[in-house]
Tab-separated table of C-alpha atoms in Angstrom:
chain	number	residue	atom	x	y	z
A	226	MET	CA	20.372	21.515	-68.934
A	227	SER	CA	22.096	21.998	-72.261
A	228	GLU	CA	23.758	19.309	-74.290
A	229	GLU	CA	27.527	19.322	-73.981
A	230	LEU	CA	29.392	20.822	-76.912
A	231	ARG	CA	32.841	19.546	-77.796
A	232	ILE	CA	35.373	20.126	-80.511
A	233	ARG	CA	35.985	16.912	-82.420
A	234	GLU	CA	39.562	15.969	-83.236
A	235	GLY	CA	40.852	17.905	-86.231
A	236	ARG	CA	38.128	20.573	-86.051
A	237	SER	CA	38.589	24.244	-85.273
A	238	LEU	CA	36.450	26.200	-82.813
A	239	ALA	CA	34.735	27.943	-85.749
A	240	GLN	CA	33.931	24.576	-87.389
A	241	ALA	CA	32.566	23.186	-84.127
A	242	LEU	CA	30.391	26.276	-83.684
A	243	GLU	CA	29.078	26.157	-87.268
A	244	GLU	CA	28.227	22.453	-87.007
A	245	HIS	CA	26.503	22.817	-83.659
A	246	LEU	CA	24.525	25.886	-84.735
A	247	ALA	CA	23.330	24.146	-87.916
A	248	ASP	CA	22.292	21.045	-85.944
A	249	TRP	CA	20.589	23.118	-83.235
A	250	SER	CA	18.699	25.226	-85.788
A	251	GLY	CA	17.550	22.127	-87.657
A	252	ARG	CA	16.351	20.486	-84.444
A	253	THR	CA	14.594	23.535	-82.968
A	254	GLY	CA	13.349	25.311	-86.082
A	255	ILE	CA	14.907	28.552	-84.792
A	256	SER	CA	16.945	30.352	-87.455
A	257	VAL	CA	20.564	31.224	-86.675
A	258	GLU	CA	22.241	34.323	-88.020
A	259	ILE	CA	26.039	34.129	-87.620
A	260	TRP	CA	27.565	37.590	-87.310
A	261	ALA	CA	31.130	36.424	-86.688
A	262	LEU	CA	33.181	33.337	-85.893
A	263	PRO	CA	36.829	33.148	-84.814
A	264	THR	CA	39.369	33.282	-87.618
A	265	HIS	CA	41.904	31.340	-85.546
A	266	ASP	CA	41.676	28.782	-82.764
A	267	ALA	CA	41.269	29.614	-79.122
A	268	PRO	CA	43.270	28.045	-76.317
A	269	PRO	CA	41.397	25.070	-74.793
A	270	ARG	CA	40.393	27.044	-71.674
A	271	LEU	CA	38.642	29.670	-73.785
A	272	ALA	CA	37.092	27.168	-76.184
A	273	ARG	CA	35.612	25.101	-73.334
A	274	ALA	CA	34.157	28.208	-71.697
A	275	VAL	CA	32.550	29.508	-74.883
A	276	LEU	CA	31.141	26.119	-75.916
A	277	ALA	CA	29.621	25.438	-72.498
A	278	THR	CA	28.181	28.947	-72.257
A	279	LEU	CA	26.798	28.844	-75.796
A	280	GLY	CA	25.088	25.523	-75.065
A	281	GLU	CA	23.341	27.016	-72.028
A	282	ALA	CA	22.425	30.217	-73.862
A	283	LEU	CA	20.863	28.292	-76.757
A	284	SER	CA	19.005	26.055	-74.334
A	285	ASN	CA	17.509	29.174	-72.730
A	286	VAL	CA	16.543	30.575	-76.142
A	287	GLU	CA	14.805	27.308	-77.007
A	288	ARG	CA	12.955	26.975	-73.690
A	289	HIS	CA	12.053	30.531	-72.794
A	290	SER	CA	12.282	33.074	-75.599
A	291	GLY	CA	9.699	32.104	-78.186
A	292	ALA	CA	12.208	33.505	-80.704
A	293	LYS	CA	12.295	32.516	-84.348
A	294	LEU	CA	15.776	33.998	-84.840
A	295	VAL	CA	18.972	34.064	-82.788
A	296	SER	CA	22.122	35.980	-83.737
A	297	ILE	CA	25.576	34.722	-82.731
A	298	ALA	CA	29.001	36.378	-82.728
A	299	VAL	CA	32.179	34.799	-81.362
A	300	THR	CA	35.379	36.760	-81.798
A	301	LEU	CA	38.978	36.428	-80.669
A	302	GLY	CA	40.994	39.583	-80.317
A	303	SER	CA	44.046	40.930	-78.582
A	304	SER	CA	42.195	41.061	-75.250
A	305	GLY	CA	40.579	37.596	-75.415
A	306	LEU	CA	37.326	35.997	-76.496
A	307	ARG	CA	33.907	37.624	-76.722
A	308	MET	CA	30.630	35.825	-77.430
A	309	THR	CA	27.261	37.458	-78.007
A	310	VAL	CA	23.984	35.562	-78.326
A	311	SER	CA	20.981	37.781	-79.113
A	312	ASP	CA	17.505	36.405	-79.533
A	313	HIS	CA	14.553	38.259	-80.940
A	314	GLY	CA	12.040	36.751	-78.533
A	315	ARG	CA	9.916	37.851	-75.606
A	316	GLY	CA	12.751	39.127	-73.387
A	317	PHE	CA	12.257	39.757	-69.672
A	318	ALA	CA	12.276	42.447	-67.014
A	319	GLY	CA	14.323	42.390	-63.841
A	320	PRO	CA	17.491	40.523	-62.974
A	321	ALA	CA	18.635	37.518	-65.001
A	322	GLU	CA	18.214	34.441	-62.819
A	323	GLY	CA	17.818	30.697	-63.133
A	324	ARG	CA	19.823	27.502	-63.451
A	325	GLY	CA	20.974	28.231	-66.988
A	326	ILE	CA	22.259	31.686	-66.066
A	327	SER	CA	24.012	30.283	-62.990
A	328	ALA	CA	25.624	27.526	-65.082
A	329	MET	CA	26.881	30.072	-67.626
A	330	ARG	CA	28.421	32.160	-64.835
A	331	VAL	CA	30.172	29.064	-63.406
A	332	HIS	CA	31.598	28.086	-66.833
A	333	LEU	CA	32.928	31.580	-67.368
A	334	ASN	CA	34.199	32.111	-63.819
A	335	GLU	CA	36.287	28.936	-64.137
A	336	ALA	CA	37.998	30.513	-67.162
A	337	GLY	CA	38.334	33.963	-65.573
A	338	GLY	CA	35.503	35.391	-67.655
A	339	THR	CA	32.361	37.403	-67.065
A	340	LEU	CA	28.747	37.226	-68.183
A	341	SER	CA	26.127	39.877	-68.767
A	342	VAL	CA	22.492	39.141	-69.594
A	343	ASN	CA	20.148	41.906	-70.704
A	344	GLY	CA	16.496	41.456	-71.508
A	345	VAL	CA	13.976	43.875	-72.961
A	346	PRO	CA	10.318	42.870	-72.453
A	347	GLY	CA	8.976	42.096	-75.921
A	348	GLY	CA	12.368	42.885	-77.462
A	349	GLY	CA	14.555	39.859	-76.800
A	350	THR	CA	17.571	38.964	-74.717
A	351	THR	CA	21.305	39.431	-75.235
A	352	VAL	CA	23.887	37.265	-73.485
A	353	THR	CA	27.477	38.514	-73.607
A	354	ALA	CA	30.447	36.458	-72.394
A	355	VAL	CA	33.973	37.828	-72.180
A	356	VAL	CA	37.012	35.674	-71.372
A	357	PRO	CA	40.328	37.561	-71.299
A	358	TRP	CA	43.685	36.091	-72.241
A	359	ASN	CA	46.035	35.303	-69.408
A	360	ARG	CA	49.687	34.305	-69.133
A	361	ARG	CA	48.852	30.573	-69.367
A	362	ASP	CA	47.170	30.878	-72.807
């Protein structure tokens, strides 16, 4: 199970992501390449979903991938939030299964989002989460 990520008082989603990624990289020895972070804050529903999903995705990278590098992009646009976590590890064949994948789906479903997980044997894994805006945001 992943550690729970939270946004500390007075911090933006981008700051929380940067801090967590730096801490995680230092602890695991896996390099993090940040492609994009949000330029403005997300509504709490979206922020909670992305933080919980990112925590699970990074936990899976650490436990299963054998990767030395993970690339992260989190963007907010007119349609909602999109997060991509791509590792450069061993990948996998077949359907994406397991407790971590199930937990990510639950986090995203609660926020009205979707998850896709694609692995390439010997070529890494990409996790993509999409959470659309809704009238409550």
